[in-house]
Structure formats: structure tokens, C-alpha cells
PDB file of C-alpha atoms in Angstrom:
ATOM      1  CA  UNK A 259     137.717 118.405 -22.196  1.00  0.00           C
ATOM      2  CA  UNK A 260     134.772 119.246 -24.460  1.00  0.00           C
ATOM      3  CA  UNK A 261     131.104 118.258 -24.633  1.00  0.00           C
ATOM      4  CA  UNK A 262     128.288 118.772 -27.093  1.00  0.00           C
ATOM      5  CA  UNK A 263     124.869 120.013 -26.011  1.00  0.00           C
ATOM      6  CA  UNK A 264     121.720 120.883 -27.861  1.00  0.00           C
ATOM      7  CA  UNK A 265     119.435 123.765 -26.925  1.00  0.00           C
ATOM      8  CA  UNK A 266     115.943 124.734 -27.987  1.00  0.00           C
ATOM      9  CA  UNK A 267     115.916 128.559 -28.223  1.00  0.00           C
ATOM     10  CA  UNK A 268     112.972 130.431 -29.692  1.00  0.00           C
ATOM     11  CA  UNK A 269     111.816 127.239 -31.420  1.00  0.00           C
ATOM     12  CA  UNK A 270     115.247 126.676 -32.973  1.00  0.00           C
ATOM     13  CA  UNK A 271     117.411 123.636 -32.222  1.00  0.00           C
ATOM     14  CA  UNK A 272     120.986 124.768 -31.628  1.00  0.00           C
ATOM     15  CA  UNK A 273     124.097 122.611 -31.435  1.00  0.00           C
ATOM     16  CA  UNK A 274     126.656 123.878 -28.942  1.00  0.00           C
ATOM     17  CA  UNK A 275     130.274 122.734 -28.546  1.00  0.00           C
ATOM     18  CA  UNK A 276     131.486 123.481 -25.007  1.00  0.00           C
ATOM     19  CA  UNK A 277     135.228 123.373 -24.386  1.00  0.00           C
ATOM     20  CA  UNK A 278     136.711 123.710 -20.925  1.00  0.00           C
ATOM     21  CA  UNK A 279     139.923 125.712 -20.711  1.00  0.00           C
ATOM     22  CA  UNK A 280     142.124 127.401 -18.113  1.00  0.00           C
ATOM     23  CA  UNK A 281     140.439 130.777 -18.555  1.00  0.00           C
ATOM     24  CA  UNK A 282     138.698 133.115 -16.151  1.00  0.00           C
ATOM     25  CA  UNK A 283     135.602 134.093 -18.113  1.00  0.00           C
ATOM     26  CA  UNK A 284     133.266 132.307 -20.560  1.00  0.00           C
ATOM     27  CA  UNK A 285     133.314 133.150 -24.258  1.00  0.00           C
ATOM     28  CA  UNK A 286     130.834 132.365 -26.981  1.00  0.00           C
ATOM     29  CA  UNK A 287     130.807 132.577 -30.786  1.00  0.00           C
ATOM     30  CA  UNK A 288     128.529 131.446 -33.567  1.00  0.00           C
ATOM     31  CA  UNK A 289     129.947 129.926 -36.754  1.00  0.00           C
ATOM     32  CA  UNK A 290     128.092 127.975 -39.440  1.00  0.00           C
ATOM     33  CA  UNK A 291     125.004 127.791 -37.156  1.00  0.00           C
ATOM     34  CA  UNK A 292     126.985 126.081 -34.387  1.00  0.00           C
ATOM     35  CA  UNK A 293     127.704 127.697 -31.039  1.00  0.00           C
ATOM     36  CA  UNK A 294     131.175 127.403 -29.573  1.00  0.00           C
ATOM     37  CA  UNK A 295     131.618 128.093 -25.873  1.00  0.00           C
ATOM     38  CA  UNK A 296     134.882 128.265 -23.982  1.00  0.00           C
ATOM     39  CA  UNK A 297     134.628 128.189 -20.212  1.00  0.00           C
ATOM     40  CA  UNK A 298     136.517 127.438 -17.027  1.00  0.00           C
ATOM     41  CA  UNK A 299     136.008 123.844 -15.870  1.00  0.00           C
ATOM     42  CA  UNK A 300     134.679 125.092 -12.514  1.00  0.00           C
ATOM     43  CA  UNK A 301     131.769 126.933 -14.100  1.00  0.00           C
ATOM     44  CA  UNK A 302     128.536 124.965 -13.471  1.00  0.00           C
ATOM     45  CA  UNK A 303     126.739 123.608 -16.490  1.00  0.00           C
ATOM     46  CA  UNK A 304     123.522 125.403 -15.502  1.00  0.00           C
ATOM     47  CA  UNK A 305     125.430 128.695 -15.564  1.00  0.00           C
ATOM     48  CA  UNK A 306     126.671 127.848 -19.041  1.00  0.00           C
ATOM     49  CA  UNK A 307     123.070 127.081 -20.033  1.00  0.00           C
ATOM     50  CA  UNK A 308     121.935 130.495 -18.869  1.00  0.00           C
ATOM     51  CA  UNK A 309     124.912 132.094 -20.627  1.00  0.00           C
ATOM     52  CA  UNK A 310     124.043 130.429 -23.931  1.00  0.00           C
ATOM     53  CA  UNK A 311     120.316 131.209 -23.729  1.00  0.00           C
ATOM     54  CA  UNK A 312     121.082 134.852 -22.982  1.00  0.00           C
ATOM     55  CA  UNK A 313     123.795 135.390 -25.601  1.00  0.00           C
ATOM     56  CA  UNK A 314     122.484 133.316 -28.562  1.00  0.00           C
ATOM     57  CA  UNK A 315     119.721 135.774 -29.671  1.00  0.00           C
ATOM     58  CA  UNK A 316     122.284 138.613 -29.714  1.00  0.00           C
ATOM     59  CA  UNK A 317     124.757 136.590 -31.775  1.00  0.00           C
ATOM     60  CA  UNK A 318     122.017 135.431 -34.138  1.00  0.00           C
ATOM     61  CA  UNK A 319     120.831 138.986 -34.693  1.00  0.00           C
ATOM     62  CA  UNK A 320     124.388 140.070 -35.429  1.00  0.00           C
ATOM     63  CA  UNK A 321     124.930 137.202 -37.874  1.00  0.00           C
ATOM     64  CA  UNK A 322     121.653 137.970 -39.646  1.00  0.00           C
ATOM     65  CA  UNK A 323     123.019 141.367 -40.508  1.00  0.00           C
ATOM     66  CA  UNK A 324     126.118 139.846 -42.110  1.00  0.00           C
ATOM     67  CA  UNK A 325     126.539 139.882 -45.886  1.00  0.00           C
ATOM     68  CA  UNK A 326     126.753 136.267 -46.966  1.00  0.00           C
ATOM     69  CA  UNK A 327     128.633 135.110 -50.066  1.00  0.00           C
ATOM     70  CA  UNK A 328     127.824 132.207 -52.363  1.00  0.00           C
ATOM     71  CA  UNK A 329     130.380 129.434 -52.842  1.00  0.00           C
ATOM     72  CA  UNK A 330     130.837 130.079 -56.563  1.00  0.00           C
ATOM     73  CA  UNK A 331     131.360 133.818 -56.517  1.00  0.00           C
ATOM     74  CA  UNK A 332     134.175 135.911 -58.008  1.00  0.00           C
ATOM     75  CA  UNK A 333     134.665 139.618 -57.309  1.00  0.00           C
ATOM     76  CA  UNK A 334     131.098 140.012 -56.110  1.00  0.00           C
ATOM     77  CA  UNK A 335     129.474 138.213 -59.053  1.00  0.00           C
ATOM     78  CA  UNK A 336     127.661 134.937 -58.426  1.00  0.00           C
ATOM     79  CA  UNK A 337     128.471 132.194 -60.918  1.00  0.00           C
ATOM     80  CA  UNK A 338     127.144 128.670 -61.505  1.00  0.00           C
ATOM     81  CA  UNK A 339     129.476 125.806 -60.658  1.00  0.00           C
ATOM     82  CA  UNK A 340     130.193 125.215 -64.328  1.00  0.00           C
ATOM     83  CA  UNK A 341     130.865 128.897 -65.009  1.00  0.00           C
ATOM     84  CA  UNK A 342     133.253 129.039 -62.080  1.00  0.00           C
ATOM     85  CA  UNK A 343     135.440 126.173 -63.325  1.00  0.00           C
ATOM     86  CA  UNK A 344     135.081 126.669 -67.070  1.00  0.00           C
ATOM     87  CA  UNK A 345     136.153 130.302 -66.731  1.00  0.00           C
ATOM     88  CA  UNK A 346     139.525 128.963 -65.629  1.00  0.00           C
ATOM     89  CA  UNK A 347     139.568 125.812 -67.787  1.00  0.00           C
ATOM     90  CA  UNK A 348     139.782 123.495 -64.775  1.00  0.00           C
ATOM     91  CA  UNK A 349     137.866 120.405 -63.693  1.00  0.00           C
ATOM     92  CA  UNK A 350     135.507 120.480 -60.737  1.00  0.00           C
ATOM     93  CA  UNK A 351     137.408 119.613 -57.510  1.00  0.00           C
ATOM     94  CA  UNK A 352     138.099 121.096 -54.110  1.00  0.00           C
ATOM     95  CA  UNK A 353     141.758 121.488 -55.034  1.00  0.00           C
ATOM     96  CA  UNK A 354     140.905 123.479 -58.154  1.00  0.00           C
ATOM     97  CA  UNK A 355     138.334 125.549 -56.251  1.00  0.00           C
ATOM     98  CA  UNK A 356     141.022 126.966 -53.971  1.00  0.00           C
ATOM     99  CA  UNK A 357     143.509 127.192 -56.836  1.00  0.00           C
ATOM    100  CA  UNK A 358     141.087 129.408 -58.772  1.00  0.00           C
ATOM    101  CA  UNK A 359     140.618 131.702 -55.775  1.00  0.00           C
ATOM    102  CA  UNK A 360     144.380 131.884 -55.281  1.00  0.00           C
ATOM    103  CA  UNK A 361     145.062 132.713 -58.920  1.00  0.00           C
ATOM    104  CA  UNK A 362     142.283 135.339 -58.984  1.00  0.00           C
ATOM    105  CA  UNK A 363     143.694 137.116 -55.918  1.00  0.00           C
ATOM    106  CA  UNK A 364     147.237 136.970 -57.253  1.00  0.00           C
ATOM    107  CA  UNK A 365     146.285 138.493 -60.610  1.00  0.00           C
ATOM    108  CA  UNK A 366     144.044 141.150 -59.035  1.00  0.00           C
ATOM    109  CA  UNK A 367     146.755 142.025 -56.526  1.00  0.00           C
ATOM    110  CA  UNK A 368     149.217 142.687 -59.341  1.00  0.00           C
ATOM    111  CA  UNK A 369     146.659 144.841 -61.067  1.00  0.00           C
ATOM    112  CA  UNK A 370     145.865 146.828 -57.920  1.00  0.00           C
ATOM    113  CA  UNK A 371     149.512 147.251 -57.004  1.00  0.00           C
ATOM    114  CA  UNK A 372     150.187 148.910 -60.354  1.00  0.00           C
ATOM    115  CA  UNK A 373     147.487 151.431 -59.472  1.00  0.00           C
ATOM    116  CA  UNK A 374     148.569 152.159 -55.896  1.00  0.00           C
ATOM    117  CA  UNK A 375     152.365 151.776 -56.058  1.00  0.00           C
ATOM    118  CA  UNK A 376     152.952 155.530 -56.469  1.00  0.00           C
ATOM    119  CA  UNK A 377     150.754 156.187 -53.427  1.00  0.00           C
ATOM    120  CA  UNK A 378     152.779 153.698 -51.382  1.00  0.00           C
ATOM    121  CA  UNK A 379     156.066 155.166 -52.488  1.00  0.00           C
ATOM    122  CA  UNK A 380     155.098 158.559 -51.076  1.00  0.00           C
ATOM    123  CA  UNK A 381     155.497 156.964 -47.636  1.00  0.00           C
ATOM    124  CA  UNK A 382     158.651 155.100 -48.600  1.00  0.00           C
ATOM    125  CA  UNK A 383     156.884 151.781 -49.138  1.00  0.00           C
ATOM    126  CA  UNK A 384     158.172 149.522 -51.896  1.00  0.00           C
ATOM    127  CA  UNK A 385     156.819 146.247 -53.207  1.00  0.00           C
ATOM    128  CA  UNK A 386     157.220 143.297 -50.861  1.00  0.00           C
ATOM    129  CA  UNK A 387     156.473 139.585 -51.512  1.00  0.00           C
ATOM    130  CA  UNK A 388     152.806 138.600 -51.401  1.00  0.00           C
ATOM    131  CA  UNK A 389     151.722 135.171 -50.125  1.00  0.00           C
ATOM    132  CA  UNK A 390     148.242 133.821 -50.945  1.00  0.00           C
ATOM    133  CA  UNK A 391     146.588 131.468 -48.477  1.00  0.00           C
ATOM    134  CA  UNK A 392     143.273 130.127 -47.316  1.00  0.00           C
ATOM    135  CA  UNK A 393     142.709 131.798 -43.931  1.00  0.00           C
ATOM    136  CA  UNK A 394     139.662 131.261 -41.774  1.00  0.00           C
ATOM    137  CA  UNK A 395     139.853 134.138 -39.292  1.00  0.00           C
ATOM    138  CA  UNK A 396     141.434 137.136 -40.983  1.00  0.00           C
ATOM    139  CA  UNK A 397     141.680 138.794 -44.376  1.00  0.00           C
ATOM    140  CA  UNK A 398     145.437 139.351 -44.315  1.00  0.00           C
ATOM    141  CA  UNK A 399     148.546 139.651 -42.210  1.00  0.00           C
ATOM    142  CA  UNK A 400     151.961 141.310 -42.301  1.00  0.00           C
ATOM    143  CA  UNK A 401     155.248 139.697 -41.262  1.00  0.00           C
ATOM    144  CA  UNK A 402     157.205 142.726 -40.115  1.00  0.00           C
ATOM    145  CA  UNK A 403     160.628 141.029 -39.917  1.00  0.00           C
ATOM    146  CA  UNK A 404     160.392 139.147 -43.237  1.00  0.00           C
ATOM    147  CA  UNK A 405     158.553 142.077 -44.850  1.00  0.00           C
ATOM    148  CA  UNK A 406     155.949 139.748 -46.354  1.00  0.00           C
ATOM    149  CA  UNK A 407     152.229 140.270 -46.751  1.00  0.00           C
ATOM    150  CA  UNK A 408     149.805 137.386 -46.683  1.00  0.00           C
ATOM    151  CA  UNK A 409     146.421 137.793 -48.379  1.00  0.00           C
ATOM    152  CA  UNK A 410     143.376 135.581 -47.842  1.00  0.00           C
ATOM    153  CA  UNK A 411     142.253 133.953 -51.053  1.00  0.00           C
ATOM    154  CA  UNK A 412     138.649 134.444 -49.889  1.00  0.00           C
ATOM    155  CA  UNK A 413     139.036 138.038 -51.060  1.00  0.00           C
ATOM    156  CA  UNK A 414     138.544 136.782 -54.610  1.00  0.00           C
ATOM    157  CA  UNK A 415     134.880 136.269 -53.784  1.00  0.00           C
ATOM    158  CA  UNK A 416     134.030 139.841 -52.910  1.00  0.00           C
ATOM    159  CA  UNK A 417     134.383 143.331 -54.457  1.00  0.00           C
ATOM    160  CA  UNK A 418     138.011 144.197 -55.323  1.00  0.00           C
ATOM    161  CA  UNK A 419     137.832 147.357 -53.188  1.00  0.00           C
ATOM    162  CA  UNK A 420     138.197 145.096 -50.143  1.00  0.00           C
ATOM    163  CA  UNK A 421     141.373 143.546 -51.476  1.00  0.00           C
ATOM    164  CA  UNK A 422     142.765 147.029 -52.118  1.00  0.00           C
ATOM    165  CA  UNK A 423     141.855 147.998 -48.540  1.00  0.00           C
ATOM    166  CA  UNK A 424     143.571 144.880 -47.087  1.00  0.00           C
ATOM    167  CA  UNK A 425     146.727 145.565 -49.138  1.00  0.00           C
ATOM    168  CA  UNK A 426     146.844 149.139 -47.829  1.00  0.00           C
ATOM    169  CA  UNK A 427     146.145 147.945 -44.275  1.00  0.00           C
ATOM    170  CA  UNK A 428     148.975 145.430 -44.269  1.00  0.00           C
ATOM    171  CA  UNK A 429     151.419 147.866 -45.907  1.00  0.00           C
ATOM    172  CA  UNK A 430     150.651 150.391 -43.121  1.00  0.00           C
ATOM    173  CA  UNK A 431     151.827 147.753 -40.653  1.00  0.00           C
ATOM    174  CA  UNK A 432     155.299 147.942 -42.220  1.00  0.00           C
ATOM    175  CA  UNK A 433     155.455 151.441 -40.728  1.00  0.00           C
ATOM    176  CA  UNK A 434     153.437 150.892 -37.543  1.00  0.00           C
ATOM    177  CA  UNK A 435     153.158 147.237 -36.387  1.00  0.00           C
ATOM    178  CA  UNK A 436     150.193 147.766 -34.047  1.00  0.00           C
ATOM    179  CA  UNK A 437     146.757 149.336 -34.355  1.00  0.00           C
ATOM    180  CA  UNK A 438     147.567 152.540 -32.551  1.00  0.00           C
ATOM    181  CA  UNK A 439     146.411 156.020 -33.525  1.00  0.00           C
ATOM    182  CA  UNK A 440     149.646 156.415 -35.433  1.00  0.00           C
ATOM    183  CA  UNK A 441     148.794 153.350 -37.532  1.00  0.00           C
ATOM    184  CA  UNK A 442     145.427 154.799 -38.534  1.00  0.00           C
ATOM    185  CA  UNK A 443     147.075 158.120 -39.347  1.00  0.00           C
ATOM    186  CA  UNK A 444     149.297 156.240 -41.837  1.00  0.00           C
ATOM    187  CA  UNK A 445     146.239 154.453 -43.247  1.00  0.00           C
ATOM    188  CA  UNK A 446     144.444 157.812 -43.609  1.00  0.00           C
ATOM    189  CA  UNK A 447     147.230 158.936 -45.910  1.00  0.00           C
ATOM    190  CA  UNK A 448     147.071 155.762 -47.987  1.00  0.00           C
ATOM    191  CA  UNK A 449     143.275 155.352 -48.304  1.00  0.00           C
ATOM    192  CA  UNK A 450     141.045 158.238 -47.327  1.00  0.00           C
ATOM    193  CA  UNK A 451     137.834 156.153 -47.131  1.00  0.00           C
ATOM    194  CA  UNK A 452     139.344 153.139 -45.329  1.00  0.00           C
ATOM    195  CA  UNK A 453     136.978 153.458 -42.346  1.00  0.00           C
ATOM    196  CA  UNK A 454     133.908 152.996 -44.516  1.00  0.00           C
ATOM    197  CA  UNK A 455     135.497 150.072 -46.386  1.00  0.00           C
ATOM    198  CA  UNK A 456     136.586 148.348 -43.141  1.00  0.00           C
ATOM    199  CA  UNK A 457     133.119 148.761 -41.663  1.00  0.00           C
ATOM    200  CA  UNK A 458     131.500 147.031 -44.657  1.00  0.00           C
ATOM    201  CA  UNK A 459     134.172 144.297 -44.748  1.00  0.00           C
ATOM    202  CA  UNK A 460     133.443 143.364 -41.132  1.00  0.00           C
ATOM    203  CA  UNK A 461     129.905 142.436 -42.248  1.00  0.00           C
ATOM    204  CA  UNK A 462     131.274 139.710 -44.547  1.00  0.00           C
ATOM    205  CA  UNK A 463     132.054 136.449 -42.729  1.00  0.00           C
ATOM    206  CA  UNK A 464     134.867 134.344 -44.182  1.00  0.00           C
ATOM    207  CA  UNK A 465     133.034 131.308 -45.553  1.00  0.00           C
ATOM    208  CA  UNK A 466     134.534 129.293 -48.394  1.00  0.00           C
TER     209      UNK A 466
END
């Protein structure tokens, strides 16, 4: 069951989607200026109200520090709508929008792989298939069994260094599937400055 409530917090009208689940604690997140709360059905609505009023300013402050991207942006450069589509010789449409991002990531991935392949081979890592998808919650993933790496086409909107980092990150999972200390030791060998890159990447919300 879910309900929608509206709050007035610090003079700002906030829409909140509350979903009741079989969970012990309450969770809250802010996306596209809408609050999403998950809570146990036995939690009183007044307790949820207090929870939202307490947590919203913290979430808002965190989001304000995020680095936002424009819709028509490629590799960190903001383009007009016409420039974005004309650059690729395609008509304006949602389908072509995602197709352009996909093609950009595919081409840039091939370029980056040529540069980093020798570094990967030092750890016994060879080229695996890349899959390019629109993802809403993560920048990439690694299928250990199939030995496939999926890359988020959103990466075409930001600096190529982040794509390089994600490629290294997912390749490291082919050696260590979890995020243990051993995993980060592998990543240290592949990309010395990965911690700084990851820290900056976390400031960029995935918004298409």
C-alpha cells in the first residue's frame, strides 16, 4: 500500500510518496525533488511525519552539493538540443536521444580500452563483452559467470575519466566479486587515483 502526502518544510512544498513494506525500519530518499519513504505498516503516520521533517533538510543539503548535468551534454560539454542531434545526424526523439548516448559510450569505451588493455593484461584480464544500457541506480555492473560488463549510457554525459574508472572497477570484479579490501587492492594496481575519481563520481546523480 502506498499514499502521497505533501509537507511544508522551511517554506518549501514537498511531495512525499510513502510506501508500506514488510521492513523493520523506515527509509527515505530524495529523487527529482520528490521524497520516497519506505516504512513498516505499523509505524504511525505522525511518526513518519516527524521522520520526514527531520531528515528532509539533511537530504536537501546533500543534494545541493551534487553536480548536476544538463540533458544535452556529452563528455562534460553542454550542447544545445540541435547541436546534440545534428552532431550525430539524427532527428529529435527520445529514442534517438538514448541511441546517441549509447553510441557515444560504445565508441569511447573502445578508445579507452585500447589505452588500458596492457594495464589489464598485467593482472591477467582480457577483453570481455561490453553491454550498454540505460541504468537508473548504478554506473556499471559485472556478470561474473558470463564475464560481461554492463556500462550505463549516462556516462556519455560526463568526463571520460569516469567511464575509465567504471571500466576498471568492473574489471576488478572479475578477480574479486565483492568490495572487500582485496578488491580495492586490485583496483589500486589498475588505477592509482581511483579513490579521488570515485569520490567525485558519487557527487553526480544519474539523471537523463
